[in-house]
CSV table of C-alpha atoms in Angstrom, one decimal:
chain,number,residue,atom,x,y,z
J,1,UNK,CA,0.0,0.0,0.0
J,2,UNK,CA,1.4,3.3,-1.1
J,3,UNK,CA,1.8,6.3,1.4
J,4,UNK,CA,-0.9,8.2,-0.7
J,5,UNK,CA,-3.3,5.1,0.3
J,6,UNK,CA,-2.5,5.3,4.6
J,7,UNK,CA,-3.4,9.2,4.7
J,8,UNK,CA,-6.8,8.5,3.0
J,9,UNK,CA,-9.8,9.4,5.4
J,10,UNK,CA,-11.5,6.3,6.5
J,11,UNK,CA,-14.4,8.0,6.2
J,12,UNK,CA,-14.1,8.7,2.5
J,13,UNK,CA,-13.4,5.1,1.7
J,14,UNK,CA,-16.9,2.9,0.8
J,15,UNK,CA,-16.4,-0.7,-0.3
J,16,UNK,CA,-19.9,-1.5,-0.6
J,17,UNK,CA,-20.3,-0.7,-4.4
J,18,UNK,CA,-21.7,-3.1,-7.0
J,19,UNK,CA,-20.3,-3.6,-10.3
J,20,UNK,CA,-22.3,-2.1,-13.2
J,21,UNK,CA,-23.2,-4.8,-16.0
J,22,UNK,CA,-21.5,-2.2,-18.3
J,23,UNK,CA,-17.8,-3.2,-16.5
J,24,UNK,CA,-18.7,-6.5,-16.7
J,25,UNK,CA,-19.4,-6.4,-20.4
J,26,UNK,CA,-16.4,-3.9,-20.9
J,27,UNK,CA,-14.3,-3.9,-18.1
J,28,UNK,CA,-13.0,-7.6,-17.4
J,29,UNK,CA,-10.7,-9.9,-18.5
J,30,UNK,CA,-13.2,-12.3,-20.7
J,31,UNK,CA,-14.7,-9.0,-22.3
J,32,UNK,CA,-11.1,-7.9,-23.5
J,33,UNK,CA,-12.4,-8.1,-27.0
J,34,UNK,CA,-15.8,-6.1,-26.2
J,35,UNK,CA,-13.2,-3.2,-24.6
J,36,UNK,CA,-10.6,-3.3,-27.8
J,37,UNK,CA,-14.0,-2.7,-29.7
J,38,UNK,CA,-15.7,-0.2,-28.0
J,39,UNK,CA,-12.4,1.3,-27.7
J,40,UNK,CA,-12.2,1.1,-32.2
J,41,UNK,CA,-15.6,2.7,-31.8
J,42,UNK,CA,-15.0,5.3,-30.1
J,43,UNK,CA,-11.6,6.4,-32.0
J,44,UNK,CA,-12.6,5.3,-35.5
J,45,UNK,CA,-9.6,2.1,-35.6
J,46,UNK,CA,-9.4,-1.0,-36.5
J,47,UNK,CA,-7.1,-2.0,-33.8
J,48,UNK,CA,-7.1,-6.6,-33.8
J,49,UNK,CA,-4.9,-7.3,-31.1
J,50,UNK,CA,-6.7,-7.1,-27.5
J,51,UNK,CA,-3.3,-8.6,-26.0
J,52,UNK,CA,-2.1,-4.8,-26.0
J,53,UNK,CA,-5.1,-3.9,-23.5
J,54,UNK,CA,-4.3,-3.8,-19.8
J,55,UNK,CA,-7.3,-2.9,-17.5
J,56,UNK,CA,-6.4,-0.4,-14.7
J,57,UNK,CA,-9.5,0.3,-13.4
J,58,UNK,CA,-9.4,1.5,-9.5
J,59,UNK,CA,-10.8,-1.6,-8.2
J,60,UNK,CA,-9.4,-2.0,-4.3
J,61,UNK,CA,-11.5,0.9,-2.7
J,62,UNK,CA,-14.4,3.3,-3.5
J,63,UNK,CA,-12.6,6.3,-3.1
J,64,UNK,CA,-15.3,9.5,-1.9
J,65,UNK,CA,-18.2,7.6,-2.4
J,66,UNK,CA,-16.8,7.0,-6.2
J,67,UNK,CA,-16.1,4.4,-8.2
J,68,UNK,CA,-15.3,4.1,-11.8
J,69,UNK,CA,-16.8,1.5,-14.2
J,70,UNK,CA,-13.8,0.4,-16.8
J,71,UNK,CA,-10.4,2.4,-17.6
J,72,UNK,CA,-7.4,0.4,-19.3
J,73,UNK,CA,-4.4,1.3,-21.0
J,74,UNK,CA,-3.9,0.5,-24.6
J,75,UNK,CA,-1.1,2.0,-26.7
J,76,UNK,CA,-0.3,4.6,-24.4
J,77,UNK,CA,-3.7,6.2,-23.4
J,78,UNK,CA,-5.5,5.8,-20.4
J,79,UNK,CA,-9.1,5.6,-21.4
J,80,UNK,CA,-12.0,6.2,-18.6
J,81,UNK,CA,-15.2,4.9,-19.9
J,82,UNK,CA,-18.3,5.5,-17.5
J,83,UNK,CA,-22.0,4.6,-18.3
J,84,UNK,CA,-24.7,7.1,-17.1
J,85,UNK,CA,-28.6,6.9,-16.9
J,86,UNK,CA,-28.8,9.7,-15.4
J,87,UNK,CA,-28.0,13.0,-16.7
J,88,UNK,CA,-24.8,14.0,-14.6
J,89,UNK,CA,-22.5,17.1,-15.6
J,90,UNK,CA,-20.5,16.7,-12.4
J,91,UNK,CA,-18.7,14.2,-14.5
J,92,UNK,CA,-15.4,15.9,-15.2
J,93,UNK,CA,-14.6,16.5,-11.5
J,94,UNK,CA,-15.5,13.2,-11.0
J,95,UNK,CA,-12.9,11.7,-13.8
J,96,UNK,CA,-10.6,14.2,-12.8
J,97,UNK,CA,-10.4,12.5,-9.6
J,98,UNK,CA,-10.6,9.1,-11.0
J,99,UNK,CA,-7.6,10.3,-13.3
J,100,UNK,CA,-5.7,11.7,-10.4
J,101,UNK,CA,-5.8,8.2,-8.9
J,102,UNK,CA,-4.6,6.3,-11.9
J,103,UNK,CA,-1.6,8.5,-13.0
J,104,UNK,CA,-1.0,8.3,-9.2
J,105,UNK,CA,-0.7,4.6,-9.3
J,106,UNK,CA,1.0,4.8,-13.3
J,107,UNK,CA,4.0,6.5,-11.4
J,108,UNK,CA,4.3,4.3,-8.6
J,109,UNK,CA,4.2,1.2,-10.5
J,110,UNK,CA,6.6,2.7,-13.2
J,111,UNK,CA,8.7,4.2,-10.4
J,112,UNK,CA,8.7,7.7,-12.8
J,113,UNK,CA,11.2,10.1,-11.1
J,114,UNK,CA,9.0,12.7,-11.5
J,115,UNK,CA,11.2,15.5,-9.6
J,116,UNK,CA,14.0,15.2,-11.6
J,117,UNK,CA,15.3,17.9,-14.4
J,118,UNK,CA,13.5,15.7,-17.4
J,119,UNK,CA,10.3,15.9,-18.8
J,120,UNK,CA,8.5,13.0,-17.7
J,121,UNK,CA,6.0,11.3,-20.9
J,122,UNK,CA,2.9,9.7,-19.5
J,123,UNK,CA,-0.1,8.4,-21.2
J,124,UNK,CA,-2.3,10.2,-23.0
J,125,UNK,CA,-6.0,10.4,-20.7
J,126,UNK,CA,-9.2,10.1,-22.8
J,127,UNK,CA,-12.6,10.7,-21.1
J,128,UNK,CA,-15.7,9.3,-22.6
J,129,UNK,CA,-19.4,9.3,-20.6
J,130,UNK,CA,-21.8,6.9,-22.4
J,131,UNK,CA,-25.0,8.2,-21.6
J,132,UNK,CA,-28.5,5.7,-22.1
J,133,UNK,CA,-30.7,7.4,-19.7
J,134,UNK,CA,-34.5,8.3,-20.5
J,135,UNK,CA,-33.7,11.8,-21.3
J,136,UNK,CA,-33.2,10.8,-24.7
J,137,UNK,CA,-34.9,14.0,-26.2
J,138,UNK,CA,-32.8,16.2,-25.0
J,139,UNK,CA,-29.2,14.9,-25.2
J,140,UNK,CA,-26.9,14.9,-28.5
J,141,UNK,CA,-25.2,12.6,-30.0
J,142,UNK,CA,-21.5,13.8,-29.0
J,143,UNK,CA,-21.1,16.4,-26.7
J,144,UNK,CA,-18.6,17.6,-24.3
J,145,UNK,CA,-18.9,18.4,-20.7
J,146,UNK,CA,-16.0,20.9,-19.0
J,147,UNK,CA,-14.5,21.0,-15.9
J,148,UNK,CA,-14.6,25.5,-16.0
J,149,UNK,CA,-18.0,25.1,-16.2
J,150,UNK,CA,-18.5,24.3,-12.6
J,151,UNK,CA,-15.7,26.6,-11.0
J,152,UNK,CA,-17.6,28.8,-9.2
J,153,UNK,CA,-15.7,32.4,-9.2
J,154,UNK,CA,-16.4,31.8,-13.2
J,155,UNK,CA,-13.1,33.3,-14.3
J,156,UNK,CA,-9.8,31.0,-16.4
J,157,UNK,CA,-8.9,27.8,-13.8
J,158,UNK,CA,-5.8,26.5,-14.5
J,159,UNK,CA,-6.9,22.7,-14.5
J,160,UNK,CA,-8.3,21.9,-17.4
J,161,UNK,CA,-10.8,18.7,-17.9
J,162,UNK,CA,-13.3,17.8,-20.2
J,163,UNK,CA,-15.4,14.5,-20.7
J,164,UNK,CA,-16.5,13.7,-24.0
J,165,UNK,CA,-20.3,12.9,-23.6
J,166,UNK,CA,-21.7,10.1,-25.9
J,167,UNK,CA,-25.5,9.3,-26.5
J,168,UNK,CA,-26.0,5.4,-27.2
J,169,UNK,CA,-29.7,5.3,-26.9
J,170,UNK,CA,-31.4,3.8,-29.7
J,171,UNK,CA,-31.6,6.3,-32.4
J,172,UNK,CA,-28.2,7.9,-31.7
J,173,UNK,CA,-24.7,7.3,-33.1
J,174,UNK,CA,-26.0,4.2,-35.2
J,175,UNK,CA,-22.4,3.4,-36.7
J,176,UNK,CA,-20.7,3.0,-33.2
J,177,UNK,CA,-23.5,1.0,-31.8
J,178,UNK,CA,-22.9,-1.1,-35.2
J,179,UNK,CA,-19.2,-1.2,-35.5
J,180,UNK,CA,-18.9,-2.6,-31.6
J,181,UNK,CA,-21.6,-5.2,-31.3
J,182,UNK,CA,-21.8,-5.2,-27.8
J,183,UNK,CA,-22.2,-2.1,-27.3
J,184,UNK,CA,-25.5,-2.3,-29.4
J,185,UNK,CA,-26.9,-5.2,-28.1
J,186,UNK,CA,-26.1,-3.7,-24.8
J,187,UNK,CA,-27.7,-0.6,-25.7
J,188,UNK,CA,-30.7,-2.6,-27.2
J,189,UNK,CA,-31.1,-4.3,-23.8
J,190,UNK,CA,-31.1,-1.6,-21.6
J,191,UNK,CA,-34.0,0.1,-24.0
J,192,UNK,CA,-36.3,-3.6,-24.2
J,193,UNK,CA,-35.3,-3.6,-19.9
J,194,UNK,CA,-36.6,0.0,-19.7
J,195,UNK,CA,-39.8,-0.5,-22.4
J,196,UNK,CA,-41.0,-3.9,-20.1
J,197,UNK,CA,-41.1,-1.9,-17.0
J,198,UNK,CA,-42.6,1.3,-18.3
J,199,UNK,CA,-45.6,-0.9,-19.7
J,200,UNK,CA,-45.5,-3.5,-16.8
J,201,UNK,CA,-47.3,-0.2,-14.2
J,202,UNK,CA,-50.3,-1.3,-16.5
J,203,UNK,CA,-50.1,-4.6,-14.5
J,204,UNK,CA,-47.6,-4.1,-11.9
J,205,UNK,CA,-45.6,-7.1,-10.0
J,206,UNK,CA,-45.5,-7.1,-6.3
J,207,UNK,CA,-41.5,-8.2,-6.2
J,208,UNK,CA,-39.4,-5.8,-8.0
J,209,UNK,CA,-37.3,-8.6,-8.6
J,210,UNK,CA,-39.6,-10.5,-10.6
J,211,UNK,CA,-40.7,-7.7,-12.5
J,212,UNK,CA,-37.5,-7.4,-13.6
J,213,UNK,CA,-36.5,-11.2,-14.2
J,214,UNK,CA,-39.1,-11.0,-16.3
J,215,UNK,CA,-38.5,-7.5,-18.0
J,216,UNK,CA,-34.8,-9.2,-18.8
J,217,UNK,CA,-36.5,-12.4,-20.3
J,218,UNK,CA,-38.2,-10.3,-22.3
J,219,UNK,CA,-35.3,-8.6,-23.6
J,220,UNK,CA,-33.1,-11.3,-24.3
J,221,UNK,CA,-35.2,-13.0,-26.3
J,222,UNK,CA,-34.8,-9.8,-28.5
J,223,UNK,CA,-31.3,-9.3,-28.6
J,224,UNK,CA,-29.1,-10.7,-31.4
J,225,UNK,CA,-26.8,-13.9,-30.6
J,226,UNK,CA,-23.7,-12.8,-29.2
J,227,UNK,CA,-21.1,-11.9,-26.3
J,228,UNK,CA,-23.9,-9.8,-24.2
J,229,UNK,CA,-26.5,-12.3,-24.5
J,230,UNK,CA,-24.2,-15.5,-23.9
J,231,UNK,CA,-23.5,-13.8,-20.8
J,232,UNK,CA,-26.8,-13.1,-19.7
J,233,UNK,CA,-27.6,-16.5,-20.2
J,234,UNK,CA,-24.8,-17.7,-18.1
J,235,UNK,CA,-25.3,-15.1,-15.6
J,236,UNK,CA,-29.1,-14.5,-15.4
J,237,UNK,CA,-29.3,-14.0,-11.2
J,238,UNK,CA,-26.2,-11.8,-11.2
J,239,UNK,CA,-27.3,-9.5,-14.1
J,240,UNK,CA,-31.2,-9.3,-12.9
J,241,UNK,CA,-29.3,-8.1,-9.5
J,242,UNK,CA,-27.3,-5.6,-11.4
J,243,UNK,CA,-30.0,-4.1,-13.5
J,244,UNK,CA,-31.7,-3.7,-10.4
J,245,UNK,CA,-29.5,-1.9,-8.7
J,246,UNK,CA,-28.8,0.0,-11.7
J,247,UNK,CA,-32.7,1.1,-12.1
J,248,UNK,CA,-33.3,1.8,-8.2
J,249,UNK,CA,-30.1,3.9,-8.2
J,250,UNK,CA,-31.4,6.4,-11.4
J,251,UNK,CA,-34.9,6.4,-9.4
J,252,UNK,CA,-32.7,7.7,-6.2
J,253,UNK,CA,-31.1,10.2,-7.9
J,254,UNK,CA,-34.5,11.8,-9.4
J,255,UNK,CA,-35.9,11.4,-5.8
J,256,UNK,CA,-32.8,13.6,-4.9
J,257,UNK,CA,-33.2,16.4,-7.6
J,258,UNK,CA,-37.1,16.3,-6.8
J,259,UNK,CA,-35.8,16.8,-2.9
J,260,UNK,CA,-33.2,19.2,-4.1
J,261,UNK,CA,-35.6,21.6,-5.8
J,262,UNK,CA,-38.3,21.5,-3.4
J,263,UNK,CA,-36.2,22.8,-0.5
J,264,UNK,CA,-34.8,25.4,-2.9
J,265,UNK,CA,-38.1,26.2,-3.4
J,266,UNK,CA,-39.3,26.4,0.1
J,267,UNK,CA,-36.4,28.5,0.6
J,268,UNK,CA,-37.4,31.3,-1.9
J,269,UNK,CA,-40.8,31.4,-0.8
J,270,UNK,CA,-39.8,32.1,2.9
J,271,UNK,CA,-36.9,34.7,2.1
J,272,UNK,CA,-39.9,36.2,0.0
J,273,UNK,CA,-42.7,36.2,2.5
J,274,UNK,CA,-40.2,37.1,5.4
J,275,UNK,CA,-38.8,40.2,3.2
J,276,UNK,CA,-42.3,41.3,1.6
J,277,UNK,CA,-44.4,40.3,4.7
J,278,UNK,CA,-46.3,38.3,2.7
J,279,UNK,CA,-48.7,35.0,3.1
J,280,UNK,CA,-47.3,31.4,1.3
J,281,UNK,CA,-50.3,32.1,-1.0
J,282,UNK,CA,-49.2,35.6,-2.4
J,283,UNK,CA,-45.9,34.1,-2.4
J,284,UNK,CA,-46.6,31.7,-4.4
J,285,UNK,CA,-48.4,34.0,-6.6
J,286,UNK,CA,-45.3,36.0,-7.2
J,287,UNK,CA,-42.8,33.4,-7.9
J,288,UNK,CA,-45.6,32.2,-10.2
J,289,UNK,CA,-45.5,28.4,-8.6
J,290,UNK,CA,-47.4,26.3,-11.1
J,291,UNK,CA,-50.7,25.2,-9.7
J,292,UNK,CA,-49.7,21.4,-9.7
J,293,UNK,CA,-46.7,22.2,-7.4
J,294,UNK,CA,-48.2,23.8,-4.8
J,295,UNK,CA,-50.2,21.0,-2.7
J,296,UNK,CA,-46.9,19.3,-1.9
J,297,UNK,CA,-45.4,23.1,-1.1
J,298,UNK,CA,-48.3,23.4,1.3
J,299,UNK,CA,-47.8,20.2,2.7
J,300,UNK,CA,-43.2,20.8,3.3
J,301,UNK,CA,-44.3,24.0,5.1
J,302,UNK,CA,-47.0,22.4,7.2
J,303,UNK,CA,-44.0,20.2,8.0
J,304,UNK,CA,-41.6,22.8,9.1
């Protein structure tokens, strides 16, 4: 264990993390071929020999609550792949941090002597965010998301990050999803998982993990014969507990920004009736609250 390991804050370190079915297609050993693909995909190669791929990801702790899905090095580049269903444009910090880790550990494995009078050459660091969340309207194809954005004095920082941010929901960037196979049929899966549950609330399951046992049934008899659905076939329990975990997670996350705004909310509407001695109604009024929104406002300031 490195010294940059024993100074960590326990409390930053979380090793209760499940892997993403994503890494598993992408980021392990027997998917070696899936990664040198996705990897072609994503640069526009042809690259053939996956024996030149060596997975770094940071897999001993969660380090601030983080983890990342897959990262390997292949001809000198470091690549960071993450997936996303949820729309997330705290993502550069987040790679940042995950890159700060792995050149950390690239120069104490490769012992670089990195205060000495020489210009020290490490890999090259690409960023990629593939994004298959429901928000499918409003996200491009290929974007980029920056680090400056977020600095909060808004002037020049002198770290610069960005993360380039790729849409792979049906629809969107058809000749990657084609040129990497898995990544389609992964894609493909995620769309048939999301399409059984949305219409299963017509006749809704009582265990969640039925529901989606059978929501992944129903995909896999859709997908196309290949890596991702060999694997599922082999792995059924372990990817119905993954896609779970996967779907209650993005429903956390929108319960958060639903929390998020609604005590922002509150907030503005007492600042307002405390400086304009005014009642929550005529508040309301002047913030122009939609009508829908303002029961549950009622009911967080009966609360307070």
């Amino acid at each position: 264990m490195n010294s940059a390991e024993n100074t960590r804050p326990k409390e930053q370190v979380n090793v209760k993390y499940k892997d993403r079915l994503f890494k598993k297609i992408f980021g392990t050993e027997e998917g070696k071929e899936n990664a040198l693909s996705l990897y072609n995909a994503v640069n526009g190669t042809d690259y053939q020999d996956a024996s030149q791929l060596t997975f770094d990801t940071l897999e001993d702790v969660v380090y601030m609550g983080m983890k990342n899905d897959v990262s390997f090095l292949f001809l000198n580049t470091i690549n960071v792949y993450e997936q996303q269903s949820s729309v997330n444009p705290d993502m550069p910090l987040r790679m940042f941090l995950y890159t700060a880790h792995l050149l950390e550990s690239y120069v104490n494995i490769q012992q670089v002597p990195i205060y000495g009078p020489t210009l020290i050459r490490i890999p090259t660091v690409k960023l990629v965010v593939f994004y298959n969340g429901s928000d499918r309207k409003n996200m491009k194809d290929d974007t980029y998301l920056h680090l400056k954005d977020a600095f909060s004095d808004g002037t020049e920082s002198d770290v610069q990050v960005r993360a380039r941010l790729i849409n792979i929901n049906s629809g969107h960037n058809k000749e990657m999803l084609e040129k990497c196979s898995a990544l389609g049929d992964y894609s493909q899966l995620v769309s048939l998982v999301r399409e059984y549950l949305d219409n299963a609330m017509l006749s809704p399951v009582s265990d969640s993990d039925e529901a989606m046992a059978m929501a992944l049934s129903f995909a896999w008899k859709e997908l196309p014969d290949g890596w991702v659905k060999s694997y599922i076939l082999q792995n059924r329990p372990e990817v119905v507990d993954m896609l779970l975990s996967e779907y209650d997670e993005v429903k956390e996350k929108e319960l958060l920004v639903k929390t998020t705004e609604m005590n922002t909310r509150v907030h503005d509407l007492t600042t307002l009736m405390k400086v304009d001695s005014l009642t929550l109604e005529q508040a309301m009024d002047k913030l122009k609250v939609p009508k829908a929104d303002r029961v549950n406002i009622r009911k967080a300031f009966e609360k307070q």
